[in-house]
mmCIF file of N, CA and C in Angstrom:
data_model
loop_
_atom_site.group_PDB
_atom_site.id
_atom_site.type_symbol
_atom_site.label_atom_id
_atom_site.label_comp_id
_atom_site.label_asym_id
_atom_site.label_seq_id
_atom_site.Cartn_x
_atom_site.Cartn_y
_atom_site.Cartn_z
ATOM 1 N N MET M 1 76.592 80.027 106.814
ATOM 2 C CA MET M 1 75.904 81.260 106.951
ATOM 3 C C MET M 1 76.464 82.079 108.268
ATOM 4 N N SER M 2 76.969 83.168 108.138
ATOM 5 C CA SER M 2 77.715 83.951 109.077
ATOM 6 C C SER M 2 76.653 84.758 110.024
ATOM 7 N N LEU M 3 77.081 85.036 111.093
ATOM 8 C CA LEU M 3 76.170 85.596 112.075
ATOM 9 C C LEU M 3 76.203 87.212 111.698
ATOM 10 N N ASP M 4 75.215 87.870 111.672
ATOM 11 C CA ASP M 4 75.064 89.346 111.770
ATOM 12 C C ASP M 4 75.891 89.879 112.922
ATOM 13 N N VAL M 5 76.740 90.737 112.553
ATOM 14 C CA VAL M 5 77.590 91.503 113.445
ATOM 15 C C VAL M 5 76.973 92.183 114.460
ATOM 16 N N ARG M 6 75.824 92.819 113.855
ATOM 17 C CA ARG M 6 75.032 93.546 115.002
ATOM 18 C C ARG M 6 74.531 92.825 116.252
ATOM 19 N N GLU M 7 74.248 91.497 115.852
ATOM 20 C CA GLU M 7 73.750 90.652 116.853
ATOM 21 C C GLU M 7 74.868 90.051 117.600
ATOM 22 N N VAL M 8 75.953 89.809 117.072
ATOM 23 C CA VAL M 8 77.177 89.161 117.941
ATOM 24 C C VAL M 8 77.550 90.170 118.872
ATOM 25 N N LEU M 9 77.935 91.431 118.520
ATOM 26 C CA LEU M 9 78.427 92.515 119.193
ATOM 27 C C LEU M 9 77.353 93.229 119.673
ATOM 28 N N ALA M 10 76.302 92.686 120.284
ATOM 29 C CA ALA M 10 75.034 93.591 120.801
ATOM 30 C C ALA M 10 74.947 93.508 122.311
ATOM 31 N N PRO M 11 74.703 94.509 123.144
ATOM 32 C CA PRO M 11 74.429 94.177 124.525
ATOM 33 C C PRO M 11 73.482 93.171 124.866
ATOM 34 N N ASP M 12 73.222 92.738 125.967
ATOM 35 C CA ASP M 12 72.178 91.799 126.625
ATOM 36 C C ASP M 12 70.987 92.778 126.471
ATOM 37 N N THR M 13 69.966 91.908 126.050
ATOM 38 C CA THR M 13 68.714 92.746 126.242
ATOM 39 C C THR M 13 67.798 91.598 127.444
ATOM 40 N N PRO M 14 66.797 92.404 128.009
ATOM 41 C CA PRO M 14 65.911 91.800 129.001
ATOM 42 C C PRO M 14 65.490 90.500 128.394
ATOM 43 N N GLY M 15 65.641 89.428 129.361
ATOM 44 C CA GLY M 15 65.212 88.078 128.767
ATOM 45 C C GLY M 15 66.249 87.343 128.170
ATOM 46 N N THR M 16 67.484 87.814 127.807
ATOM 47 C CA THR M 16 68.388 86.951 127.117
ATOM 48 C C THR M 16 69.848 87.357 127.805
ATOM 49 N N PRO M 17 69.856 86.934 128.977
ATOM 50 C CA PRO M 17 71.017 87.447 129.628
ATOM 51 C C PRO M 17 71.996 85.991 129.160
ATOM 52 N N GLY M 18 73.338 86.334 129.228
ATOM 53 C CA GLY M 18 74.374 85.317 128.981
ATOM 54 C C GLY M 18 74.352 85.171 127.526
ATOM 55 N N ARG M 19 73.823 85.918 126.610
ATOM 56 C CA ARG M 19 74.072 85.687 125.219
ATOM 57 C C ARG M 19 73.217 84.430 124.819
ATOM 58 N N THR M 20 72.255 83.747 125.435
ATOM 59 C CA THR M 20 71.890 82.534 125.230
ATOM 60 C C THR M 20 71.180 82.553 123.688
ATOM 61 N N ARG M 21 70.827 83.814 123.119
ATOM 62 C CA ARG M 21 70.108 83.626 121.931
ATOM 63 C C ARG M 21 71.085 83.246 120.800
ATOM 64 N N LEU M 22 72.482 83.634 121.034
ATOM 65 C CA LEU M 22 73.466 83.427 120.097
ATOM 66 C C LEU M 22 73.967 82.068 119.843
ATOM 67 N N PRO M 23 73.960 81.457 118.875
ATOM 68 C CA PRO M 23 74.403 79.838 118.627
ATOM 69 C C PRO M 23 75.749 79.744 118.649
ATOM 70 N N LEU M 24 76.393 79.671 120.170
ATOM 71 C CA LEU M 24 77.880 79.752 120.203
ATOM 72 C C LEU M 24 78.272 78.108 120.306
ATOM 73 N N ALA M 25 79.175 77.652 119.989
ATOM 74 C CA ALA M 25 79.556 76.187 119.977
ATOM 75 C C ALA M 25 80.128 76.138 121.749
ATOM 76 N N PRO M 26 80.119 75.054 122.300
ATOM 77 C CA PRO M 26 80.423 74.943 123.420
ATOM 78 C C PRO M 26 81.844 75.343 123.939
ATOM 79 N N ASP M 27 82.594 75.363 122.678
ATOM 80 C CA ASP M 27 84.065 75.409 122.794
ATOM 81 C C ASP M 27 84.857 76.419 122.097
ATOM 82 N N VAL M 28 83.666 77.558 121.728
ATOM 83 C CA VAL M 28 84.068 78.808 120.897
ATOM 84 C C VAL M 28 85.337 79.407 121.537
ATOM 85 N N VAL M 29 86.009 79.931 120.533
ATOM 86 C CA VAL M 29 87.034 80.871 120.864
ATOM 87 C C VAL M 29 86.984 82.138 120.126
ATOM 88 N N PHE M 30 87.247 83.040 121.128
ATOM 89 C CA PHE M 30 87.229 84.489 120.881
ATOM 90 C C PHE M 30 88.532 85.145 120.989
ATOM 91 N N HIS M 31 89.063 85.823 119.871
ATOM 92 C CA HIS M 31 90.515 86.329 119.767
ATOM 93 C C HIS M 31 90.110 87.837 119.750
ATOM 94 N N SER M 32 90.164 88.476 121.015
ATOM 95 C CA SER M 32 89.864 89.960 121.054
ATOM 96 C C SER M 32 91.362 90.654 120.672
ATOM 97 N N PRO M 33 91.242 91.938 120.769
ATOM 98 C CA PRO M 33 92.557 92.760 120.470
ATOM 99 C C PRO M 33 93.424 92.643 121.717
ATOM 100 N N VAL M 34 93.036 92.148 122.741
ATOM 101 C CA VAL M 34 93.928 92.064 124.176
ATOM 102 C C VAL M 34 94.245 90.719 124.292
ATOM 103 N N ALA M 35 93.295 89.719 124.404
ATOM 104 C CA ALA M 35 93.629 88.129 124.696
ATOM 105 C C ALA M 35 92.838 87.294 124.087
ATOM 106 N N ASP M 36 92.919 85.876 124.104
ATOM 107 C CA ASP M 36 92.123 84.995 123.578
ATOM 108 C C ASP M 36 91.069 84.304 124.731
ATOM 109 N N TYR M 37 89.792 84.099 124.541
ATOM 110 C CA TYR M 37 89.042 83.500 125.350
ATOM 111 C C TYR M 37 88.235 82.380 124.872
ATOM 112 N N ARG M 38 87.966 81.430 125.956
ATOM 113 C CA ARG M 38 87.389 80.205 125.484
ATOM 114 C C ARG M 38 86.002 79.804 125.966
ATOM 115 N N GLY M 39 85.208 79.359 125.535
ATOM 116 C CA GLY M 39 83.966 78.739 126.206
ATOM 117 C C GLY M 39 82.612 79.565 125.828
ATOM 118 N N ARG M 40 81.625 79.036 126.089
ATOM 119 C CA ARG M 40 80.601 79.665 125.501
ATOM 120 C C ARG M 40 80.068 80.526 126.726
ATOM 121 N N ASP M 41 80.197 80.358 128.028
ATOM 122 C CA ASP M 41 79.834 81.394 129.036
ATOM 123 C C ASP M 41 80.700 82.774 128.819
ATOM 124 N N ASP M 42 82.242 82.639 129.014
ATOM 125 C CA ASP M 42 82.856 83.694 128.784
ATOM 126 C C ASP M 42 82.750 84.487 127.457
ATOM 127 N N VAL M 43 82.865 83.813 126.551
ATOM 128 C CA VAL M 43 82.626 84.602 125.042
ATOM 129 C C VAL M 43 81.289 85.158 124.965
ATOM 130 N N GLY M 44 80.191 84.600 125.253
ATOM 131 C CA GLY M 44 79.079 85.259 125.183
ATOM 132 C C GLY M 44 78.900 86.426 126.258
ATOM 133 N N HIS M 45 79.623 86.328 127.433
ATOM 134 C CA HIS M 45 79.773 87.554 128.462
ATOM 135 C C HIS M 45 80.410 88.697 127.568
ATOM 136 N N LEU M 46 81.432 88.389 127.228
ATOM 137 C CA LEU M 46 82.403 89.176 126.239
ATOM 138 C C LEU M 46 81.635 90.115 125.240
ATOM 139 N N PHE M 47 80.856 89.369 124.450
ATOM 140 C CA PHE M 47 80.261 89.954 123.659
ATOM 141 C C PHE M 47 79.191 90.771 123.797
ATOM 142 N N ALA M 48 78.639 90.861 124.893
ATOM 143 C CA ALA M 48 77.489 91.594 125.664
ATOM 144 C C ALA M 48 78.470 92.599 126.204
ATOM 145 N N LYS M 49 79.517 92.607 126.724
ATOM 146 C CA LYS M 49 80.169 93.724 127.233
ATOM 147 C C LYS M 49 80.827 94.508 125.959
ATOM 148 N N ILE M 50 81.274 94.073 125.027
ATOM 149 C CA ILE M 50 81.688 94.812 123.334
ATOM 150 C C ILE M 50 80.506 95.540 123.064
ATOM 151 N N GLY M 51 79.467 94.858 123.062
ATOM 152 C CA GLY M 51 78.073 95.636 122.701
ATOM 153 C C GLY M 51 77.758 96.897 123.572
ATOM 154 N N GLN M 52 78.278 96.883 124.845
ATOM 155 C CA GLN M 52 77.913 98.093 125.429
ATOM 156 C C GLN M 52 79.037 99.227 125.276
ATOM 157 N N CYS M 53 80.229 98.820 124.776
ATOM 158 C CA CYS M 53 81.448 99.741 124.366
ATOM 159 C C CYS M 53 81.409 100.168 123.049
ATOM 160 N N LEU M 54 80.800 99.250 121.996
ATOM 161 C CA LEU M 54 80.771 99.604 120.481
ATOM 162 C C LEU M 54 79.225 100.065 120.178
ATOM 163 N N THR M 55 78.871 101.151 119.949
ATOM 164 C CA THR M 55 77.794 101.535 119.542
ATOM 165 C C THR M 55 77.504 101.832 118.236
ATOM 166 N N GLY M 56 76.059 101.639 117.649
ATOM 167 C CA GLY M 56 75.873 102.390 116.235
ATOM 168 C C GLY M 56 76.744 101.402 115.278
ATOM 169 N N ILE M 57 76.850 100.120 115.486
ATOM 170 C CA ILE M 57 77.469 99.082 114.491
ATOM 171 C C ILE M 57 76.754 99.308 113.211
ATOM 172 N N GLU M 58 77.281 99.500 112.243
ATOM 173 C CA GLU M 58 76.587 99.294 110.893
ATOM 174 C C GLU M 58 77.796 98.721 109.851
ATOM 175 N N PRO M 59 77.234 97.449 109.421
ATOM 176 C CA PRO M 59 78.004 96.484 108.508
ATOM 177 C C PRO M 59 78.235 97.149 107.165
ATOM 178 N N LEU M 60 79.490 96.974 106.809
ATOM 179 C CA LEU M 60 79.865 97.624 105.328
ATOM 180 C C LEU M 60 79.814 96.622 104.414
ATOM 181 N N ARG M 61 80.811 95.444 104.524
ATOM 182 C CA ARG M 61 80.811 94.483 103.547
ATOM 183 C C ARG M 61 81.115 93.211 104.356
ATOM 184 N N GLU M 62 80.738 92.197 103.625
ATOM 185 C CA GLU M 62 80.937 90.749 103.987
ATOM 186 C C GLU M 62 81.508 89.835 102.932
ATOM 187 N N PHE M 63 82.623 89.332 103.489
ATOM 188 C CA PHE M 63 83.193 88.156 102.616
ATOM 189 C C PHE M 63 83.012 87.196 103.057
ATOM 190 N N THR M 64 82.751 85.992 102.186
ATOM 191 C CA THR M 64 82.500 84.519 102.887
ATOM 192 C C THR M 64 83.143 83.521 102.126
ATOM 193 N N ASP M 65 83.683 82.742 102.633
ATOM 194 C CA ASP M 65 84.213 81.376 102.031
ATOM 195 C C ASP M 65 83.454 80.285 102.500
ATOM 196 N N PRO M 66 82.491 79.660 101.510
ATOM 197 C CA PRO M 66 81.647 78.740 102.000
ATOM 198 C C PRO M 66 82.400 77.459 102.601
ATOM 199 N N GLY M 67 83.705 77.210 102.509
ATOM 200 C CA GLY M 67 84.257 76.042 102.911
ATOM 201 C C GLY M 67 83.908 74.933 102.246
ATOM 202 N N GLN M 68 84.250 73.620 102.815
ATOM 203 C CA GLN M 68 83.849 72.408 102.077
ATOM 204 C C GLN M 68 82.632 72.047 102.762
ATOM 205 N N GLU M 69 81.787 71.148 102.232
ATOM 206 C CA GLU M 69 80.518 70.747 102.553
ATOM 207 C C GLU M 69 80.673 70.037 103.999
ATOM 208 N N GLY M 70 80.087 70.749 105.012
ATOM 209 C CA GLY M 70 79.939 69.607 106.117
ATOM 210 C C GLY M 70 80.848 70.118 107.078
ATOM 211 N N LYS M 71 81.809 71.187 106.684
ATOM 212 C CA LYS M 71 82.878 71.777 107.303
ATOM 213 C C LYS M 71 82.609 73.271 107.844
ATOM 214 N N GLY M 72 81.385 73.777 107.727
ATOM 215 C CA GLY M 72 81.078 75.134 108.214
ATOM 216 C C GLY M 72 81.736 75.953 107.165
ATOM 217 N N GLN M 73 81.875 77.352 107.481
ATOM 218 C CA GLN M 73 82.240 78.253 106.632
ATOM 219 C C GLN M 73 83.099 79.606 107.546
ATOM 220 N N HIS M 74 83.807 80.340 106.750
ATOM 221 C CA HIS M 74 84.597 81.392 107.252
ATOM 222 C C HIS M 74 83.807 82.779 106.505
ATOM 223 N N SER M 75 83.847 83.830 107.508
ATOM 224 C CA SER M 75 83.450 85.044 106.826
ATOM 225 C C SER M 75 84.143 86.143 107.554
ATOM 226 N N VAL M 76 84.288 87.422 106.889
ATOM 227 C CA VAL M 76 84.824 88.303 107.506
ATOM 228 C C VAL M 76 83.669 89.682 106.885
ATOM 229 N N THR M 77 83.394 90.365 108.210
ATOM 230 C CA THR M 77 82.357 91.315 108.043
ATOM 231 C C THR M 77 83.138 92.564 108.537
ATOM 232 N N THR M 78 83.172 93.831 107.519
ATOM 233 C CA THR M 78 83.626 94.873 108.127
ATOM 234 C C THR M 78 82.621 95.697 108.486
ATOM 235 N N PHE M 79 82.807 96.760 109.580
ATOM 236 C CA PHE M 79 81.631 97.688 109.824
ATOM 237 C C PHE M 79 82.301 98.714 110.435
ATOM 238 N N ALA M 80 81.584 99.983 110.542
ATOM 239 C CA ALA M 80 81.766 101.046 111.081
ATOM 240 C C ALA M 80 80.804 101.252 112.562
ATOM 241 N N ALA M 81 81.255 101.997 113.503
ATOM 242 C CA ALA M 81 80.627 101.881 115.009
ATOM 243 C C ALA M 81 81.284 103.337 115.559
ATOM 244 N N GLN M 82 80.851 103.340 116.733
ATOM 245 C CA GLN M 82 81.269 104.521 117.760
ATOM 246 C C GLN M 82 81.884 103.822 118.875
ATOM 247 N N VAL M 83 82.852 104.536 119.540
ATOM 248 C CA VAL M 83 83.463 104.111 120.916
ATOM 249 C C VAL M 83 83.616 105.464 121.481
ATOM 250 N N GLY M 84 82.252 105.780 122.321
ATOM 251 C CA GLY M 84 82.033 106.933 122.950
ATOM 252 C C GLY M 84 81.793 107.924 121.718
ATOM 253 N N ASP M 85 82.623 109.119 121.580
ATOM 254 C CA ASP M 85 82.647 110.011 120.521
ATOM 255 C C ASP M 85 83.488 109.852 119.445
ATOM 256 N N GLU M 86 84.089 108.738 119.437
ATOM 257 C CA GLU M 86 85.196 108.454 118.421
ATOM 258 C C GLU M 86 84.700 107.412 117.370
ATOM 259 N N SER M 87 84.737 107.506 116.369
ATOM 260 C CA SER M 87 84.455 106.732 115.176
ATOM 261 C C SER M 87 85.539 105.557 115.059
ATOM 262 N N VAL M 88 85.188 104.191 114.886
ATOM 263 C CA VAL M 88 85.809 103.043 114.868
ATOM 264 C C VAL M 88 85.447 102.393 113.484
ATOM 265 N N TYR M 89 86.702 101.698 112.890
ATOM 266 C CA TYR M 89 86.446 100.871 111.725
ATOM 267 C C TYR M 89 86.753 99.377 112.309
ATOM 268 N N GLY M 90 86.175 98.402 111.996
ATOM 269 C CA GLY M 90 86.334 97.014 112.595
ATOM 270 C C GLY M 90 86.173 95.984 111.576
ATOM 271 N N ALA M 91 86.521 94.775 112.102
ATOM 272 C CA ALA M 91 86.325 93.631 111.205
ATOM 273 C C ALA M 91 86.044 92.544 112.226
ATOM 274 N N LEU M 92 85.129 91.747 111.891
ATOM 275 C CA LEU M 92 84.629 90.720 112.843
ATOM 276 C C LEU M 92 84.977 89.320 111.803
ATOM 277 N N VAL M 93 85.944 88.592 112.049
ATOM 278 C CA VAL M 93 86.394 87.199 111.304
ATOM 279 C C VAL M 93 85.620 86.150 112.144
ATOM 280 N N GLN M 94 84.632 85.426 111.529
ATOM 281 C CA GLN M 94 83.819 84.113 111.886
ATOM 282 C C GLN M 94 84.322 82.850 111.106
ATOM 283 N N GLN M 95 84.142 81.996 112.072
ATOM 284 C CA GLN M 95 84.254 80.537 111.609
ATOM 285 C C GLN M 95 82.814 79.903 112.284
ATOM 286 N N VAL M 96 81.952 79.453 111.335
ATOM 287 C CA VAL M 96 80.897 79.074 111.803
ATOM 288 C C VAL M 96 80.895 77.531 111.373
ATOM 289 N N ASP M 97 80.465 76.689 112.355
ATOM 290 C CA ASP M 97 80.641 75.176 112.295
ATOM 291 C C ASP M 97 79.498 74.759 111.328
ATOM 292 N N ALA M 98 79.590 73.384 110.962
ATOM 293 C CA ALA M 98 78.498 72.733 110.281
ATOM 294 C C ALA M 98 77.167 72.827 110.924
ATOM 295 N N GLN M 99 77.132 72.943 112.136
ATOM 296 C CA GLN M 99 75.768 73.030 112.835
ATOM 297 C C GLN M 99 75.253 74.500 113.028
ATOM 298 N N GLY M 100 75.985 75.400 112.508
ATOM 299 C CA GLY M 100 75.576 76.768 112.414
ATOM 300 C C GLY M 100 75.979 77.522 113.546
ATOM 301 N N GLN M 101 76.669 76.916 114.453
ATOM 302 C CA GLN M 101 77.156 77.784 115.654
ATOM 303 C C GLN M 101 78.537 78.311 115.519
ATOM 304 N N LEU M 102 78.831 79.540 116.076
ATOM 305 C CA LEU M 102 79.895 80.255 116.161
ATOM 306 C C LEU M 102 81.181 79.426 116.841
ATOM 307 N N ALA M 103 81.985 78.926 116.087
ATOM 308 C CA ALA M 103 82.854 78.101 116.464
ATOM 309 C C ALA M 103 84.302 78.995 117.030
ATOM 310 N N GLU M 104 84.635 79.907 116.167
ATOM 311 C CA GLU M 104 85.867 81.010 116.441
ATOM 312 C C GLU M 104 85.434 82.336 115.859
ATOM 313 N N ALA M 105 86.068 83.303 116.501
ATOM 314 C CA ALA M 105 85.854 84.661 116.037
ATOM 315 C C ALA M 105 87.055 85.555 116.397
ATOM 316 N N THR M 106 87.441 86.592 115.538
ATOM 317 C CA THR M 106 88.281 87.585 115.824
ATOM 318 C C THR M 106 87.997 88.768 115.664
ATOM 319 N N LEU M 107 88.261 89.698 116.516
ATOM 320 C CA LEU M 107 87.805 91.200 116.196
ATOM 321 C C LEU M 107 88.768 92.209 116.233
ATOM 322 N N LEU M 108 88.798 93.051 115.037
ATOM 323 C CA LEU M 108 89.969 93.690 114.775
ATOM 324 C C LEU M 108 89.468 95.128 114.877
ATOM 325 N N LEU M 109 90.017 96.215 115.522
ATOM 326 C CA LEU M 109 89.587 97.547 115.449
ATOM 327 C C LEU M 109 90.751 98.607 115.188
ATOM 328 N N ARG M 110 90.190 99.755 114.682
ATOM 329 C CA ARG M 110 91.362 100.815 114.279
ATOM 330 C C ARG M 110 90.559 102.065 114.149
ATOM 331 N N PRO M 111 91.098 103.021 114.588
ATOM 332 C CA PRO M 111 92.298 103.585 114.834
ATOM 333 C C PRO M 111 92.703 103.036 116.185
ATOM 334 N N LEU M 112 94.293 103.315 116.370
ATOM 335 C CA LEU M 112 94.679 102.743 117.609
ATOM 336 C C LEU M 112 93.965 103.489 118.964
ATOM 337 N N SER M 113 93.524 105.013 118.550
ATOM 338 C CA SER M 113 93.094 105.678 119.611
ATOM 339 C C SER M 113 91.659 105.087 120.083
ATOM 340 N N ALA M 114 90.830 104.796 119.186
ATOM 341 C CA ALA M 114 89.677 104.096 119.402
ATOM 342 C C ALA M 114 89.689 102.928 120.189
ATOM 343 N N LEU M 115 90.851 101.876 119.702
ATOM 344 C CA LEU M 115 91.122 100.710 120.292
ATOM 345 C C LEU M 115 91.494 100.894 121.797
ATOM 346 N N LYS M 116 92.241 101.753 121.978
ATOM 347 C CA LYS M 116 92.694 101.965 123.504
ATOM 348 C C LYS M 116 91.387 102.507 124.060
ATOM 349 N N ALA M 117 90.785 103.428 123.746
ATOM 350 C CA ALA M 117 89.323 103.619 124.093
ATOM 351 C C ALA M 117 88.414 102.436 124.955
ATOM 352 N N ALA M 118 88.398 101.793 123.519
ATOM 353 C CA ALA M 118 87.462 100.457 123.895
ATOM 354 C C ALA M 118 88.078 99.485 124.919
ATOM 355 N N VAL M 119 89.343 99.372 124.912
ATOM 356 C CA VAL M 119 89.955 98.723 125.815
ATOM 357 C C VAL M 119 89.785 99.094 127.293
ATOM 358 N N SER M 120 89.810 100.308 127.427
ATOM 359 C CA SER M 120 89.631 100.926 128.951
ATOM 360 C C SER M 120 88.389 100.566 129.185
ATOM 361 N N LEU M 121 87.127 100.785 128.482
ATOM 362 C CA LEU M 121 85.971 100.510 128.651
ATOM 363 C C LEU M 121 85.744 99.095 129.082
ATOM 364 N N MET M 122 86.301 98.401 128.325
ATOM 365 C CA MET M 122 86.014 96.947 128.464
ATOM 366 C C MET M 122 86.754 96.578 129.859
ATOM 367 N N ARG M 123 87.924 97.011 130.109
ATOM 368 C CA ARG M 123 88.538 96.710 131.393
ATOM 369 C C ARG M 123 87.486 97.077 132.776
ATOM 370 N N ASP M 124 86.985 98.620 132.539
ATOM 371 C CA ASP M 124 86.217 98.913 133.653
ATOM 372 C C ASP M 124 84.737 97.926 133.556
ATOM 373 N N ALA M 125 84.058 97.672 132.371
ATOM 374 C CA ALA M 125 82.986 96.736 132.387
ATOM 375 C C ALA M 125 83.330 95.435 132.794
ATOM 376 N N LEU M 126 84.279 94.785 132.817
ATOM 377 C CA LEU M 126 84.848 93.514 133.322
ATOM 378 C C LEU M 126 85.226 93.499 134.903
ATOM 379 N N SER M 127 85.659 94.553 135.203
ATOM 380 C CA SER M 127 85.900 94.832 136.535
ATOM 381 C C SER M 127 84.391 95.000 137.449
ATOM 382 N N ALA M 128 83.461 95.532 136.773
ATOM 383 C CA ALA M 128 82.257 95.885 137.555
ATOM 384 C C ALA M 128 81.571 94.345 137.258
ATOM 385 N N ASP M 129 81.556 93.592 136.248
ATOM 386 C CA ASP M 129 80.776 92.144 135.945
ATOM 387 C C ASP M 129 81.885 91.628 135.370
ATOM 388 N N PRO M 130 82.792 90.696 136.115
ATOM 389 C CA PRO M 130 83.807 89.704 135.713
ATOM 390 C C PRO M 130 83.283 88.683 134.823
ATOM 391 N N LEU M 131 84.135 87.949 134.077
ATOM 392 C CA LEU M 131 83.684 86.921 133.193
ATOM 393 C C LEU M 131 83.413 85.746 134.079
ATOM 394 N N PRO M 132 82.512 84.801 133.946
ATOM 395 C CA PRO M 132 82.078 83.670 134.446
ATOM 396 C C PRO M 132 82.976 82.987 135.010
ATOM 397 N N SER M 133 83.956 82.626 134.478
ATOM 398 C CA SER M 133 85.207 81.830 134.925
ATOM 399 C C SER M 133 85.939 82.396 135.862
ATOM 400 N N ARG M 134 85.768 83.504 135.962
ATOM 401 C CA ARG M 134 86.654 84.373 137.303
ATOM 402 C C ARG M 134 85.936 84.811 138.156
ATOM 403 N N ARG M 135 84.616 84.426 138.352
ATOM 404 C CA ARG M 135 83.853 84.860 139.471
ATOM 405 C C ARG M 135 84.163 83.873 140.861
#
């Protein structure tokens, strides 16, 4: 079962800092449009920051490969969202392990102008509140 893209890419809410409500594997890997990140703390922090940059996320379609029994599954969820005043189309590729934890994720965004705006917003957000591994 894949995780809801609106939950994965949502900003922290009071009482759930650090994305503790998401079932992230301890060694989760996140492939962003800019770099790869590893570990529950950093990836959870990034998802919360992305949730501040991408707003109005609306899932469009989900494609799922159930995988082999006991091995987890892969899915791709396409979605529409906003980056500031600009519309963005995205895809979140997920690998959920046999325990139901997110083991690997890849985020794709287009058009390039919206991606550049999102990268700029993320740079500012991470300057103000760095990754846990870089504090």
